[in-house]
Amino acid sequence: MTTTAPETVTSSELLSVVASRELASRRTVFAGIGLPTLATELAHLTVAPQIEVVYESGVCGAHPSHLPETIADAVIVSGAEAVLSMPALFGCVLQGGHIDVGFLGAAQIDRWGNLNTSVIGDWESPEVRLPGSGGAVEVMANSREVFVVMRRHNPRSFTAALDFCTTPGPDRALADGIRPLGAGVTRVITELGILARSGVGEELRLVAVHPGVTVDRVREATGWDLQVDGSVGTVPPPTAAELRLLREDVDPGRVYLR
Amino acid sequence: MSMREAVAAFVHDGATVCLEGFTHLVPTAAGHEIIRQGRKDLTVVRMTADIVVDQMIAAGCVSRLVSSFVGNSSAGSLGELRRRIERADPAPLAFEEYSHYGMVCRYLAGSQRLPFYPLRSYGGSDLPGVNSDLRKVTSPYPGPDGEPEQIYVVPPVNPDVTIIHAQRADRRGNTQIWGLTGIQAEAVYAADKAIVVVEEVVEDEVVRSDPNRTLVPSHAVDAVVVCPRGAHPSFAQGYYDRDNDFYRAWSHISKDPERLRAWLAEWVYGTADHAEYVEKLGEEFWAGLAVGEALSEPVNYGRRL
């Protein structure tokens, strides 16, 4: 396989390609719009032809004529395999245990993969009011595993102590007396590398870095004492084929590719 | 009933008002009429508090918000809501925070007149710490392993009035929705009174030719309001597309309180009703949101010979 020089690859392209590879052999993916759309569409064309994307708006098996602009875009409804009501989507599909991988983003993540999307600062009088959970609490609680794609890898986002825990992983659920269903966050993909954990009781650890990124740089960008895999590897850069599919087939209008 | 009459009759100061429609079929025109009539001290219940909620807050209609997502879809922020919550500017806003399924379960409990509804969320979350209505109980039944099981529950929501937007209804209020159907039916059943705003009223035979498409039967509806393009900037599947440019513009408009108030003065207070708002936008504008046909195959309901 030919590879492309890293400097020609944008951050969005890098994150989308790396996330798409992690979807190999997965079937049902709960995805939002943006990077998760790019990753799932690319996975559909490469490592996971059987993939079924489920959107929070109730659409299962979308076949959009155009790249959707929101999870509720009309183009994901026309031609879709199913459109479900909210009680069916959240109650039966998610809580019923039908999602293999959920994609989430966050303003803050901690070493256990707990997420904050509510506030920066104090909840009562926040410095910044963020959108809140949406369905993230349910995606985390009910998916078999969760992938997080973070555009920014810095100590403010990768923090030892969340300002607020909107979306708890299974460790926090267990401590609260609630039995966790899934493994919580298993992969965090950033522009520096890949962090991973496999389930309850495990911290996120650095498993791979992108070419040219040192382990020390990732440690400095992480707000806790980051564990590093003994065999930390290098993420293979996007191939020419992956980039061509992404640029020409998935997002030719550069809606999300920046 | 006209929108003016329906809002005057069913939306009172201090009421709990639910507006539902998950990105699709947002009842924007109804929100604008509430602003025009100067309602005060409302508790607004809406899963995705978005542009219309930001506008109602800016107009001084809302004292309490119950929601699971407070953002301008994927197009940015709600300026007025953020100023109110971050700086109590110009006044504080009481906010009850939930997750999406937490809200869905509140509607399920409310619509069925149940005391609470259980869900497998919130374990370990900080949300119960800021919302005392999220409570943990011990299940009266043993868990899968035979041991006692704990689970979070949410209380019912029973709004004084629920307002939804839909594609069409017959004269009696049998309401048909297709595309994203969200939580509208449950929100209607949870309420004391329900206003359904539709793109068009159709003959009884049209509805009866496809009864599975009726999400809200007439027994749950108190008023039917005909209001074409009443979901703008949201969309009505098969009628008009989403105005994505306006969603993006709102982040800039709402960031500046003066600009926001000028927008309300021109487009809400400055128009007598939604028909005038539609006319002011102009036919060329609406042509830009026109959609083509994608007809479903008819189904055969059959008839006894």
Coordinates of C-alpha atoms in Angstrom, one line a residue:
Chain A
M1 CA 0.0 0.0 0.0
T2 CA 1.2 3.5 -0.8
T3 CA 1.1 6.1 1.9
T4 CA 0.7 9.8 1.7
A5 CA 3.0 12.3 3.4
P6 CA 1.5 13.2 6.7
E7 CA 1.7 16.9 6.1
T8 CA -0.9 16.7 3.3
V9 CA -3.4 15.0 5.6
T10 CA -5.7 17.3 7.6
S11 CA -6.7 16.6 11.2
S12 CA -10.3 15.7 10.2
E13 CA -9.0 13.3 7.6
L14 CA -6.6 11.6 10.0
L15 CA -9.2 11.2 12.8
S16 CA -11.8 9.9 10.3
V17 CA -9.5 7.3 8.8
V18 CA -8.2 6.1 12.1
A19 CA -11.7 5.9 13.6
S20 CA -13.0 4.0 10.5
R21 CA -10.4 1.3 10.9
E22 CA -11.6 0.7 14.5
L23 CA -15.0 -0.2 13.1
A24 CA -13.9 -3.4 11.4
S25 CA -16.3 -6.3 12.1
R26 CA -18.8 -4.1 13.9
R27 CA -22.4 -4.2 12.8
T28 CA -24.5 -1.5 14.5
V29 CA -23.0 1.9 15.1
F30 CA -24.8 4.8 16.8
A31 CA -23.3 7.9 15.2
G32 CA -23.7 11.6 15.3
I33 CA -22.9 14.1 12.5
G34 CA -19.5 15.2 11.5
L35 CA -16.4 13.0 12.2
P36 CA -18.5 10.0 13.1
T37 CA -20.4 10.3 9.8
L38 CA -17.1 10.4 7.9
A39 CA -15.7 7.5 9.9
T40 CA -18.7 5.2 9.5
E41 CA -19.2 6.1 5.8
L42 CA -15.5 5.3 5.1
A43 CA -15.7 2.1 7.1
H44 CA -18.7 1.1 5.1
L45 CA -16.6 1.4 1.9
T46 CA -13.5 -0.4 3.5
V47 CA -13.4 -2.5 6.6
A48 CA -17.1 -2.9 7.5
P49 CA -19.4 -3.2 4.5
Q50 CA -22.1 -4.7 6.7
I51 CA -22.3 -1.7 9.0
E52 CA -25.7 -0.2 9.9
V53 CA -25.7 3.4 11.1
V54 CA -28.3 4.3 13.7
Y55 CA -29.1 8.0 14.3
E56 CA -30.4 9.5 17.5
S57 CA -33.3 11.0 15.5
G58 CA -34.7 7.4 15.0
V59 CA -33.3 6.6 11.5
C60 CA -31.8 3.1 11.1
G61 CA -30.1 2.1 7.9
A62 CA -29.9 5.5 6.2
H63 CA -29.2 5.6 2.5
P64 CA -28.9 9.4 2.0
S65 CA -28.8 11.0 -1.4
H66 CA -26.6 13.8 0.0
L67 CA -24.2 14.1 2.9
P68 CA -26.5 14.9 5.9
E69 CA -26.1 18.3 7.7
T70 CA -27.8 17.1 10.9
I71 CA -28.8 13.8 12.5
A72 CA -32.3 14.8 11.5
D73 CA -31.7 15.9 8.0
A74 CA -34.5 15.0 5.5
V75 CA -32.0 13.2 3.3
I76 CA -31.4 10.5 5.9
V77 CA -35.2 9.9 6.1
S78 CA -36.0 9.4 2.4
G79 CA -34.8 6.0 1.4
A80 CA -34.0 4.8 4.9
E81 CA -34.6 1.2 6.0
A82 CA -36.5 2.3 9.1
V83 CA -37.6 5.4 11.1
L84 CA -38.4 4.7 14.7
S85 CA -40.1 6.8 17.4
M86 CA -38.0 8.1 20.3
P87 CA -39.4 5.5 22.8
A88 CA -38.5 2.7 20.3
L89 CA -35.0 4.2 19.5
F90 CA -33.9 4.8 23.1
G91 CA -35.9 2.1 24.8
C92 CA -35.7 -0.8 22.4
V93 CA -32.7 -0.2 20.2
L94 CA -30.3 1.3 22.8
Q95 CA -31.5 0.1 26.1
G96 CA -32.5 -3.2 24.5
G97 CA -28.8 -3.7 23.8
H98 CA -28.6 -3.6 20.0
I99 CA -25.8 -1.1 19.5
D100 CA -22.2 -2.5 19.1
V101 CA -20.4 0.9 19.0
G102 CA -21.6 4.3 20.1
F103 CA -19.7 7.4 19.0
L104 CA -19.5 10.3 21.5
G105 CA -17.7 13.6 21.7
A106 CA -17.1 15.7 24.8
A107 CA -15.6 18.9 26.2
Q108 CA -13.8 16.9 28.9
I109 CA -12.8 13.2 29.4
D110 CA -11.1 11.6 32.4
R111 CA -8.8 8.6 32.8
W112 CA -11.8 6.2 33.1
G113 CA -13.6 7.5 30.0
N114 CA -16.2 9.5 31.9
L115 CA -17.4 12.5 29.9
N116 CA -18.5 16.1 30.5
T117 CA -20.8 17.9 28.0
S118 CA -22.7 20.1 30.5
V119 CA -20.6 22.9 31.9
I120 CA -17.2 24.3 32.2
G121 CA -17.0 25.6 35.8
D122 CA -19.7 25.2 38.4
W123 CA -23.1 23.8 37.2
E124 CA -25.1 26.5 39.1
S125 CA -23.2 29.4 37.6
P126 CA -21.0 28.0 34.8
E127 CA -18.3 29.8 32.9
V128 CA -19.6 28.1 29.8
R129 CA -22.9 26.4 29.4
L130 CA -22.5 23.5 27.0
P131 CA -25.4 21.7 25.3
G132 CA -25.7 18.9 27.9
S133 CA -26.3 15.2 27.4
G134 CA -28.6 14.7 24.6
G135 CA -28.6 11.0 24.3
A136 CA -25.0 10.6 25.4
V137 CA -25.9 9.2 28.9
E138 CA -27.9 6.5 27.2
V139 CA -25.3 5.7 24.5
M140 CA -22.6 5.2 27.2
A141 CA -24.9 3.2 29.5
N142 CA -26.2 0.8 26.8
S143 CA -23.7 0.4 23.9
R144 CA -21.3 -2.5 24.0
E145 CA -18.5 -0.1 23.7
V146 CA -18.0 3.6 23.0
F147 CA -15.5 5.4 20.7
V148 CA -14.6 9.0 21.5
V149 CA -13.1 11.2 18.8
M150 CA -11.5 14.4 20.3
R151 CA -10.3 17.2 18.1
R152 CA -8.3 18.8 20.9
H153 CA -5.8 16.8 23.0
N154 CA -4.7 19.1 25.8
P155 CA -4.7 19.0 29.6
R156 CA -8.0 21.1 29.8
S157 CA -9.9 18.4 27.8
F158 CA -8.0 15.4 29.1
T159 CA -8.5 16.2 32.7
A160 CA -7.8 14.5 36.1
A161 CA -11.1 15.8 37.5
L162 CA -14.1 16.6 35.3
D163 CA -15.9 19.9 36.1
F164 CA -19.1 17.9 35.9
C165 CA -19.8 14.3 35.0
T166 CA -22.7 14.3 32.5
T167 CA -22.0 10.8 31.0
P168 CA -20.5 8.2 33.4
G169 CA -18.7 5.1 32.3
P170 CA -19.3 1.7 34.0
D171 CA -16.8 2.3 36.8
R172 CA -18.8 5.2 38.2
A173 CA -22.1 3.4 37.6
L174 CA -20.8 0.4 39.6
A175 CA -19.8 2.7 42.4
D176 CA -23.3 4.2 42.4
G177 CA -24.8 0.7 42.8
I178 CA -25.9 0.4 39.2
R179 CA -24.8 -2.6 37.1
P180 CA -23.0 -1.5 34.0
L181 CA -24.2 -3.0 30.8
G182 CA -21.4 -2.2 28.4
A183 CA -17.6 -1.6 28.6
G184 CA -17.9 2.2 28.4
V185 CA -15.2 4.0 26.4
T186 CA -12.8 1.6 24.8
R187 CA -11.1 3.9 22.2
V188 CA -10.2 7.6 22.2
I189 CA -8.9 8.8 19.0
T190 CA -7.0 12.2 18.9
E191 CA -4.6 14.0 16.6
L192 CA -1.7 12.7 18.8
G193 CA -2.7 9.0 18.9
I194 CA -5.0 6.3 20.3
L195 CA -5.9 5.7 23.9
A196 CA -7.6 2.4 24.9
R197 CA -9.2 0.5 27.7
S198 CA -11.1 -2.7 27.6
G199 CA -13.6 -2.4 30.4
V200 CA -14.4 -1.9 34.1
G201 CA -11.5 -1.3 36.4
E202 CA -9.1 -0.2 33.6
E203 CA -7.7 3.2 32.9
L204 CA -7.2 4.6 29.5
R205 CA -3.7 3.9 28.3
L206 CA -1.7 5.1 25.3
V207 CA -1.5 2.3 22.8
A208 CA -0.3 4.1 19.7
V209 CA 1.0 7.5 18.5
H210 CA 0.8 9.1 15.1
P211 CA 4.0 9.2 13.1
G212 CA 6.2 12.0 14.4
V213 CA 4.5 12.2 17.8
T214 CA 6.5 11.2 20.9
V215 CA 5.1 9.5 24.0
D216 CA 6.3 12.4 26.1
R217 CA 4.3 14.9 24.0
V218 CA 1.1 12.9 24.6
R219 CA 1.9 12.7 28.3
E220 CA 2.3 16.5 28.4
A221 CA -1.0 16.9 26.6
T222 CA -2.8 14.7 29.1
G223 CA -4.0 16.1 32.4
W224 CA -3.4 13.0 34.4
D225 CA -0.4 10.6 34.8
L226 CA -1.1 8.7 31.6
Q227 CA -0.3 5.0 31.5
V228 CA 1.6 3.9 28.4
D229 CA 1.4 0.5 26.8
G230 CA 4.8 -1.3 26.9
S231 CA 4.5 -2.0 23.2
V232 CA 3.2 1.5 22.2
G233 CA 3.0 1.4 18.4
T234 CA 2.8 3.9 15.6
V235 CA -0.6 4.4 13.9
P236 CA -0.2 3.6 10.2
P237 CA -0.8 6.8 8.3
P238 CA -3.9 7.1 6.0
T239 CA -3.3 5.3 2.8
A240 CA -3.8 6.9 -0.6
A241 CA -6.8 4.7 -1.1
E242 CA -8.5 5.7 2.2
L243 CA -7.9 9.4 1.4
R244 CA -9.2 9.1 -2.1
L245 CA -12.5 7.4 -0.9
L246 CA -12.9 10.0 1.9
R247 CA -12.3 13.0 -0.4
E248 CA -14.0 11.8 -3.6
D249 CA -16.7 9.4 -2.4
V250 CA -17.6 10.3 1.2
D251 CA -17.4 14.1 1.4
P252 CA -16.7 15.5 -2.1
G253 CA -18.3 18.8 -1.1
R254 CA -15.9 19.2 1.9
V255 CA -18.9 19.6 4.3
Y256 CA -17.0 18.1 7.3
L257 CA -13.5 17.6 5.9
R258 CA -11.5 20.5 6.9
Chain B
M1 CA -59.2 27.7 15.1
S2 CA -56.6 30.4 14.3
M3 CA -53.2 30.4 15.9
R4 CA -54.1 33.6 17.7
E5 CA -57.3 32.0 19.2
A6 CA -55.6 28.7 20.1
V7 CA -52.7 30.4 22.0
A8 CA -55.1 32.8 23.7
A9 CA -57.4 30.0 24.7
F10 CA -54.8 27.4 25.9
V11 CA -51.5 29.1 26.8
H12 CA -51.9 31.0 30.0
D13 CA -49.3 33.0 32.0
G14 CA -47.5 30.7 34.4
A15 CA -48.4 27.6 32.5
T16 CA -46.2 24.5 31.7
V17 CA -46.0 24.4 27.9
C18 CA -44.5 21.6 26.0
L19 CA -43.2 22.2 22.5
E20 CA -42.0 19.0 20.8
G21 CA -40.6 18.0 17.4
F22 CA -37.1 16.5 17.2
T23 CA -35.4 18.9 14.8
H24 CA -38.2 18.0 12.3
L25 CA -41.6 19.7 12.6
V26 CA -40.5 22.2 15.3
P27 CA -43.6 24.3 16.3
T28 CA -41.9 27.6 15.6
A29 CA -45.0 29.6 14.5
A30 CA -46.7 28.7 17.7
G31 CA -43.7 29.9 19.7
H32 CA -43.8 33.2 17.8
E33 CA -47.5 33.7 18.6
I34 CA -46.8 33.1 22.3
I35 CA -44.2 35.8 22.0
R36 CA -46.6 38.2 20.2
Q37 CA -49.2 37.6 22.9
G38 CA -46.6 38.4 25.6
R39 CA -47.0 35.3 27.8
K40 CA -45.0 35.4 31.0
D41 CA -43.5 33.0 33.5
L42 CA -43.9 29.9 31.4
T43 CA -42.2 26.6 32.2
V44 CA -41.1 25.3 28.8
V45 CA -40.6 21.6 28.3
R46 CA -38.7 20.6 25.2
M47 CA -36.1 17.9 24.7
T48 CA -33.9 19.9 22.3
A49 CA -34.2 23.5 23.4
D50 CA -33.2 25.3 20.2
I51 CA -33.8 28.5 18.3
V52 CA -37.5 28.9 19.1
V53 CA -36.8 28.4 22.8
D54 CA -33.9 31.0 22.7
Q55 CA -36.4 33.4 21.1
M56 CA -39.0 32.8 23.7
I57 CA -36.5 33.3 26.5
A58 CA -35.2 36.5 24.9
A59 CA -38.8 37.8 24.7
G60 CA -39.2 37.3 28.4
C61 CA -41.8 34.5 28.2
V62 CA -39.9 31.8 30.0
S63 CA -38.9 31.5 33.7
R64 CA -38.1 27.7 33.8
L65 CA -36.7 25.4 31.2
V66 CA -36.9 21.6 31.3
S67 CA -34.6 20.1 28.6
S68 CA -32.0 17.5 27.6
F69 CA -30.0 19.4 25.0
V70 CA -29.6 23.2 24.9
G71 CA -27.9 24.0 21.7
N72 CA -28.4 25.3 18.2
S73 CA -28.5 21.9 16.6
S74 CA -25.1 21.3 15.1
A75 CA -24.8 25.0 14.0
G76 CA -23.5 26.6 17.2
S77 CA -24.9 28.2 20.4
L78 CA -28.0 29.7 21.8
G79 CA -26.8 33.2 22.8
E80 CA -29.7 34.3 25.0
L81 CA -29.9 31.0 26.9
R82 CA -26.2 31.1 27.6
R83 CA -26.3 34.7 28.8
R84 CA -29.2 33.8 31.1
I85 CA -27.5 30.7 32.6
E86 CA -23.9 31.8 32.6
R87 CA -24.4 35.4 33.8
A88 CA -28.1 35.7 34.9
D89 CA -28.1 38.4 32.2
P90 CA -30.6 40.0 32.1
A91 CA -32.2 37.6 34.6
P92 CA -31.6 34.1 35.9
L93 CA -33.3 31.1 34.2
A94 CA -34.3 28.1 36.2
F95 CA -33.1 25.0 34.4
E96 CA -33.8 21.3 34.9
E97 CA -31.3 19.1 33.1
Y98 CA -32.1 15.6 31.8
S99 CA -30.7 13.2 29.2
H100 CA -32.8 12.5 26.1
Y101 CA -34.2 9.2 27.3
G102 CA -34.8 10.7 30.7
M103 CA -37.1 13.2 29.0
V104 CA -38.7 10.4 26.8
C105 CA -39.4 8.4 30.0
R106 CA -41.0 11.5 31.6
Y107 CA -43.4 11.7 28.7
L108 CA -44.1 8.0 28.8
A109 CA -44.9 8.2 32.5
G110 CA -47.0 11.4 31.9
S111 CA -48.9 10.0 29.0
Q112 CA -49.8 6.8 30.9
R113 CA -50.5 8.6 34.2
L114 CA -47.8 6.5 35.9
P115 CA -46.0 7.8 39.1
F116 CA -42.5 7.3 37.6
Y117 CA -40.6 5.5 34.9
P118 CA -37.4 3.5 35.3
L119 CA -34.4 3.6 33.0
R120 CA -30.9 2.2 32.8
S121 CA -29.2 5.6 32.8
Y122 CA -27.7 8.0 35.3
G123 CA -25.7 5.5 37.3
G124 CA -22.6 7.5 38.5
S125 CA -23.7 10.7 36.7
D126 CA -23.5 14.1 38.4
L127 CA -27.0 14.9 37.0
P128 CA -28.9 13.5 40.0
G129 CA -26.8 15.9 42.1
V130 CA -28.2 18.9 40.4
N131 CA -31.7 17.5 39.6
S132 CA -33.4 16.0 42.7
D133 CA -36.2 14.6 40.6
L134 CA -33.7 12.0 39.3
R135 CA -34.0 9.3 42.0
K136 CA -32.6 5.9 42.6
V137 CA -35.0 3.1 43.9
T138 CA -34.7 -0.6 44.6
S139 CA -36.6 -2.7 42.1
P140 CA -39.4 -4.7 43.8
Y141 CA -38.1 -7.7 41.7
P142 CA -34.8 -9.4 41.9
G143 CA -32.2 -8.7 39.1
P144 CA -31.1 -11.3 36.6
D145 CA -28.7 -12.8 39.1
G146 CA -31.4 -13.1 41.8
E147 CA -29.9 -10.2 43.8
P148 CA -31.7 -6.9 44.6
E149 CA -31.3 -4.4 41.8
Q150 CA -31.2 -0.6 42.0
I151 CA -32.4 1.6 39.2
Y152 CA -33.0 5.3 38.5
V153 CA -36.5 6.6 37.9
V154 CA -37.9 9.9 36.5
P155 CA -41.2 11.6 37.4
P156 CA -44.0 12.1 34.9
V157 CA -44.4 15.4 33.1
N158 CA -48.0 16.6 32.6
P159 CA -47.9 19.9 30.8
D160 CA -50.9 22.2 30.8
V161 CA -50.6 22.3 27.1
T162 CA -48.6 20.5 24.4
I163 CA -48.1 22.1 21.0
I164 CA -46.8 20.0 18.0
H165 CA -46.5 20.7 14.3
A166 CA -47.5 18.1 11.8
Q167 CA -47.9 17.5 8.1
R168 CA -51.7 17.1 8.0
A169 CA -54.8 16.4 9.9
D170 CA -58.5 16.0 9.1
R171 CA -61.1 18.5 10.4
R172 CA -61.6 16.6 13.6
G173 CA -57.9 16.5 14.4
N174 CA -56.7 13.1 13.4
T175 CA -53.1 14.0 12.8
Q176 CA -50.7 12.3 10.4
I177 CA -46.9 12.6 10.7
W178 CA -44.2 10.9 8.6
G179 CA -40.5 11.0 8.6
L180 CA -39.0 11.7 12.1
T181 CA -41.9 11.1 14.5
G182 CA -39.9 11.8 17.7
I183 CA -41.9 12.0 20.9
Q184 CA -44.9 14.1 19.7
A185 CA -47.6 11.5 20.3
E186 CA -46.5 10.8 23.9
A187 CA -46.1 14.6 24.6
V188 CA -49.7 15.2 23.4
Y189 CA -51.1 12.4 25.6
A190 CA -49.1 13.7 28.6
A191 CA -50.8 17.1 28.4
D192 CA -54.1 18.4 29.7
K193 CA -54.7 20.2 26.4
A194 CA -53.1 19.8 23.0
I195 CA -52.8 22.1 20.0
V196 CA -51.8 20.5 16.7
V197 CA -50.5 22.9 14.0
V198 CA -50.6 21.5 10.5
E199 CA -49.3 22.3 7.1
E200 CA -52.8 21.4 5.7
V201 CA -56.2 20.0 6.6
V202 CA -57.2 17.2 4.3
E203 CA -60.5 15.4 3.6
D204 CA -61.5 12.6 6.0
E205 CA -61.0 10.0 3.2
V206 CA -57.3 10.9 2.9
V207 CA -56.6 10.1 6.5
R208 CA -58.8 7.0 6.5
S209 CA -56.9 5.7 3.4
D210 CA -53.8 5.3 5.6
P211 CA -54.8 5.1 9.3
N212 CA -51.3 3.7 10.3
R213 CA -49.9 7.2 9.5
T214 CA -52.1 8.8 12.2
L215 CA -49.9 9.3 15.2
V216 CA -52.3 11.4 17.2
P217 CA -56.0 10.6 17.1
S218 CA -58.6 13.3 17.4
H219 CA -59.7 12.3 20.9
A220 CA -56.3 13.7 22.2
V221 CA -56.5 17.0 20.3
D222 CA -58.2 20.2 21.5
A223 CA -57.4 22.5 18.6
V224 CA -56.3 22.2 15.0
V225 CA -54.5 25.2 13.5
V226 CA -53.7 25.4 9.8
C227 CA -50.3 27.1 9.5
P228 CA -48.3 26.4 6.3
R229 CA -44.5 26.6 6.7
G230 CA -45.1 27.0 10.4
A231 CA -42.0 24.9 11.3
H232 CA -39.5 27.2 9.6
P233 CA -36.4 27.2 10.1
S234 CA -37.1 23.6 10.8
F235 CA -38.6 21.4 8.1
A236 CA -41.6 19.4 7.2
Q237 CA -40.7 16.1 5.4
G238 CA -42.1 16.2 1.9
Y239 CA -43.2 19.9 2.2
Y240 CA -40.1 22.1 2.6
D241 CA -36.4 21.6 3.6
R242 CA -34.6 22.8 6.6
D243 CA -33.2 26.4 6.4
N244 CA -29.6 25.5 7.4
D245 CA -28.4 29.0 6.6
F246 CA -30.7 30.4 9.2
Y247 CA -29.5 27.9 11.9
R248 CA -26.0 29.1 11.2
A249 CA -27.0 32.7 11.2
W250 CA -28.8 32.4 14.5
S251 CA -25.6 31.7 16.4
H252 CA -24.4 35.2 15.2
I253 CA -27.7 36.9 15.7
S254 CA -28.2 35.6 19.2
K255 CA -24.7 36.3 20.3
D256 CA -25.5 40.0 20.2
P257 CA -28.4 40.9 22.5
E258 CA -29.2 44.1 20.5
R259 CA -29.2 42.2 17.2
L260 CA -31.4 39.5 18.7
R261 CA -33.9 42.1 19.9
A262 CA -33.9 43.8 16.5
W263 CA -34.6 40.4 14.9
L264 CA -37.6 39.8 17.2
A265 CA -38.9 43.3 16.6
E266 CA -38.8 42.8 12.8
W267 CA -39.8 39.2 12.4
V268 CA -42.1 38.4 15.3
Y269 CA -43.5 41.6 16.8
G270 CA -43.3 43.2 13.4
T271 CA -45.5 40.6 11.7
A272 CA -49.2 40.2 12.6
D273 CA -49.1 36.4 12.2
H274 CA -47.2 33.6 10.6
A275 CA -48.8 34.2 7.2
E276 CA -47.2 37.7 7.2
Y277 CA -43.8 36.2 8.2
V278 CA -44.0 33.8 5.3
E279 CA -44.9 36.5 2.9
K280 CA -42.1 38.8 4.2
L281 CA -39.6 36.1 3.5
G282 CA -40.8 36.0 -0.1
E283 CA -41.5 33.4 -2.8
E284 CA -38.0 33.3 -4.0
F285 CA -36.8 32.4 -0.6
W286 CA -39.3 29.6 -0.3
A287 CA -38.4 28.3 -3.7
G288 CA -34.9 27.7 -2.3
L289 CA -36.3 25.3 0.3
A290 CA -38.6 23.5 -2.1
V291 CA -38.3 19.7 -2.2
G292 CA -38.9 17.2 -4.9
E293 CA -41.1 14.1 -4.8
A294 CA -40.2 10.8 -3.2
L295 CA -43.5 9.0 -3.0
S296 CA -44.0 5.9 -0.9
E297 CA -45.5 2.8 -2.6
P298 CA -49.1 2.6 -1.6
V299 CA -50.0 -0.3 0.7
N300 CA -53.1 -2.5 0.3
Y301 CA -55.2 -2.4 3.5
G302 CA -57.7 -4.8 1.8
R303 CA -61.4 -4.8 2.1
R304 CA -64.0 -7.5 2.7
L305 CA -65.6 -8.6 -0.5

